[in-house]
Amino acid sequence: MSCYCGTSKTFELCCAKFIEGTEFAPEPEALMRSRYSAYACKNAQYLFNTTVTDQQKDNTLIDIAQWAAQTKWLKLLIVDSVQCTIENFDSNYPPTVEFTAIYLNNNKLFQFSEKSIFIVEDEQWKYFSGDILTDVQLPTPKRNDLCPCQSGKKFKRCCT
Ligand SMILES: [Zn+2]
Ligand SMILES: [Zn+2]
């Protein structure tokens, strides 16, 4: 299976090593992708752990777990990504990653876009905050439509 985040790599060779904690994400985009994959496989603990400490009280483990349980993440597209290593991090100019994602919530399809800001805390990348650019409902696919995850399969045989 290719990784949830949409790379051609397998999950094990892509986001799993970050989610399982064997490695830290080297760049903000890698962290963003792994957080998306963590939503897709409903790993709320990883999402909590990779949120900056200041924001954790407003994004509790229970909040994250509830949101992850309600949503099914179908597709991720990275729109724009500022490359930055931990060594080159400058808190005056925190790097951003802009992405668009497609998710299902209560059988309704949504398109979500955000520009996320990442900072370094405890020598690892953490999610700081995000500007939500769009969060709009899309027409619900019919059972015989092609799946919005772009697998090429019919919706009824794929992400429904
Ligand atoms: Zn991945
Ligand atoms: Zn699908």
Short mmCIF file of C-alpha atoms and ligand atoms in Angstrom, two decimals:
data_model
loop_
_atom_site.label_atom_id
_atom_site.label_comp_id
_atom_site.label_asym_id
_atom_site.label_seq_id
_atom_site.Cartn_x
_atom_site.Cartn_y
_atom_site.Cartn_z
CA MET A 1 0.00 0.00 0.00
CA SER A 2 1.32 3.47 -0.83
CA CYS A 3 1.40 5.90 2.05
CA TYR A 4 -1.77 7.75 3.09
CA CYS A 5 0.01 11.04 2.36
CA GLY A 6 0.07 10.29 -1.35
CA THR A 7 3.75 9.60 -2.00
CA SER A 8 4.73 6.60 -4.12
CA LYS A 9 6.55 5.14 -1.08
CA THR A 10 4.97 2.58 1.20
CA PHE A 11 3.61 3.69 4.55
CA GLU A 12 6.49 1.88 6.32
CA LEU A 13 9.12 3.75 4.29
CA CYS A 14 7.29 7.07 4.47
CA CYS A 15 5.26 8.33 7.44
CA ALA A 16 5.25 5.24 9.71
CA LYS A 17 8.76 5.80 11.04
CA PHE A 18 7.77 9.25 12.28
CA ILE A 19 4.39 8.17 13.66
CA GLU A 20 5.93 5.19 15.43
CA GLY A 21 8.64 7.44 16.86
CA THR A 22 11.72 5.75 15.44
CA GLU A 23 12.71 8.99 13.66
CA PHE A 24 11.78 12.66 13.82
CA ALA A 25 10.48 14.34 10.67
CA PRO A 26 13.47 16.20 9.18
CA GLU A 27 11.45 18.97 7.50
CA PRO A 28 8.08 20.69 8.06
CA GLU A 29 6.58 19.04 4.98
CA ALA A 30 7.52 15.58 6.28
CA LEU A 31 5.88 16.42 9.61
CA MET A 32 2.78 17.75 7.86
CA ARG A 33 2.51 14.61 5.73
CA SER A 34 2.97 12.38 8.76
CA ARG A 35 0.30 14.30 10.68
CA TYR A 36 -2.10 13.83 7.77
CA SER A 37 -1.27 10.10 7.79
CA ALA A 38 -1.82 10.05 11.55
CA TYR A 39 -5.32 11.47 11.00
CA ALA A 40 -5.91 8.85 8.31
CA CYS A 41 -4.89 6.01 10.64
CA LYS A 42 -6.42 7.75 13.69
CA ASN A 43 -3.27 8.07 15.77
CA ALA A 44 -4.36 10.94 18.03
CA GLN A 45 -1.37 10.56 20.34
CA TYR A 46 1.06 11.42 17.54
CA LEU A 47 -1.02 14.46 16.57
CA PHE A 48 -1.03 15.62 20.18
CA ASN A 49 2.71 15.01 20.61
CA THR A 50 3.57 16.98 17.46
CA THR A 51 1.52 20.04 18.50
CA VAL A 52 3.49 22.77 20.29
CA THR A 53 3.11 22.61 24.07
CA ASP A 54 1.32 25.99 24.26
CA GLN A 55 -1.49 24.73 22.00
CA GLN A 56 -1.96 21.34 23.60
CA LYS A 57 -4.48 22.61 26.17
CA ASP A 58 -6.73 23.82 23.33
CA ASN A 59 -6.20 20.65 21.31
CA THR A 60 -6.57 17.88 23.84
CA LEU A 61 -6.01 14.26 23.04
CA ILE A 62 -9.78 13.69 23.36
CA ASP A 63 -10.58 16.54 20.92
CA ILE A 64 -8.12 15.18 18.40
CA ALA A 65 -9.32 11.60 18.80
CA GLN A 66 -12.96 12.66 18.35
CA TRP A 67 -12.20 14.64 15.21
CA ALA A 68 -10.08 11.79 13.78
CA ALA A 69 -12.83 9.27 14.54
CA GLN A 70 -15.45 11.39 12.74
CA THR A 71 -13.44 11.97 9.59
CA LYS A 72 -12.10 9.79 6.83
CA TRP A 73 -9.19 11.37 4.96
CA LEU A 74 -9.18 10.61 1.26
CA LYS A 75 -6.50 12.69 -0.38
CA LEU A 76 -3.67 15.11 0.36
CA LEU A 77 -2.15 17.59 -2.05
CA ILE A 78 0.79 19.76 -0.99
CA VAL A 79 0.28 23.16 -2.62
CA ASP A 80 3.35 24.99 -1.37
CA SER A 81 6.09 24.07 1.04
CA VAL A 82 8.98 26.08 2.49
CA GLN A 83 12.01 23.84 2.93
CA CYS A 84 13.82 24.31 6.22
CA THR A 85 16.08 22.14 8.31
CA ILE A 86 16.08 22.20 12.11
CA GLU A 87 19.56 23.80 12.05
CA ASN A 88 18.34 26.62 9.79
CA PHE A 89 15.15 27.35 11.74
CA ASP A 90 14.63 31.05 12.51
CA SER A 91 11.68 31.73 14.83
CA ASN A 92 11.13 35.13 13.15
CA TYR A 93 10.42 33.36 9.87
CA PRO A 94 8.79 30.04 10.71
CA PRO A 95 8.34 27.79 7.68
CA THR A 96 4.88 27.11 6.27
CA VAL A 97 3.25 24.30 4.34
CA GLU A 98 0.09 24.93 2.36
CA PHE A 99 -2.04 21.93 1.53
CA THR A 100 -5.45 20.83 0.33
CA ALA A 101 -7.10 17.71 1.65
CA ILE A 102 -10.35 15.88 0.93
CA TYR A 103 -12.25 14.24 3.76
CA LEU A 104 -15.58 12.62 4.52
CA ASN A 105 -17.52 13.54 7.64
CA ASN A 106 -20.94 11.94 8.21
CA ASN A 107 -20.98 10.80 4.56
CA LYS A 108 -20.49 14.39 3.42
CA LEU A 109 -17.46 15.28 1.35
CA PHE A 110 -15.34 18.33 2.21
CA GLN A 111 -12.36 20.11 0.73
CA PHE A 112 -10.07 21.62 3.32
CA SER A 113 -7.12 23.93 2.67
CA GLU A 114 -4.74 25.28 5.26
CA LYS A 115 -1.47 27.14 5.48
CA SER A 116 0.24 25.58 8.50
CA ILE A 117 3.08 27.10 10.48
CA PHE A 118 5.78 24.89 12.01
CA ILE A 119 8.36 25.66 14.66
CA VAL A 120 11.17 23.80 16.37
CA GLU A 121 10.54 22.78 19.98
CA ASP A 122 12.70 20.27 21.89
CA GLU A 123 14.85 19.87 18.76
CA GLN A 124 12.02 18.57 16.66
CA TRP A 125 9.43 20.05 14.31
CA LYS A 126 6.06 20.81 15.86
CA TYR A 127 2.78 22.07 14.44
CA PHE A 128 2.29 25.64 15.69
CA SER A 129 -0.91 26.88 14.03
CA GLY A 130 -2.71 27.07 10.74
CA ASP A 131 -4.72 29.56 8.70
CA ILE A 132 -7.71 27.73 7.28
CA LEU A 133 -8.09 28.92 3.70
CA THR A 134 -11.14 26.85 2.73
CA ASP A 135 -13.34 24.22 4.35
CA VAL A 136 -16.22 23.70 1.97
CA GLN A 137 -18.63 20.90 1.29
CA LEU A 138 -18.37 19.28 -2.13
CA PRO A 139 -21.17 17.44 -3.93
CA THR A 140 -21.55 13.97 -2.41
CA PRO A 141 -20.25 11.38 -4.88
CA LYS A 142 -22.78 8.91 -6.22
CA ARG A 143 -22.09 5.22 -5.69
CA ASN A 144 -20.98 4.69 -9.29
CA ASP A 145 -18.89 7.89 -9.53
CA LEU A 146 -15.12 7.61 -9.49
CA CYS A 147 -13.83 7.90 -5.94
CA PRO A 148 -12.58 11.40 -4.99
CA CYS A 149 -9.39 9.80 -3.62
CA GLN A 150 -8.46 9.31 -7.31
CA SER A 151 -7.84 5.58 -6.96
CA GLY A 152 -9.65 5.04 -10.26
CA LYS A 153 -12.19 2.81 -8.51
CA LYS A 154 -15.88 3.49 -8.11
CA PHE A 155 -16.79 5.28 -4.89
CA LYS A 156 -18.99 2.38 -3.71
CA ARG A 157 -15.97 0.03 -3.91
CA CYS A 158 -13.46 2.43 -2.39
CA CYS A 159 -13.71 5.09 0.34
CA THR A 160 -17.44 5.07 0.98
ZN ZN B 1 3.66 9.44 3.96
ZN ZN B 2 -11.23 6.06 -2.59
#
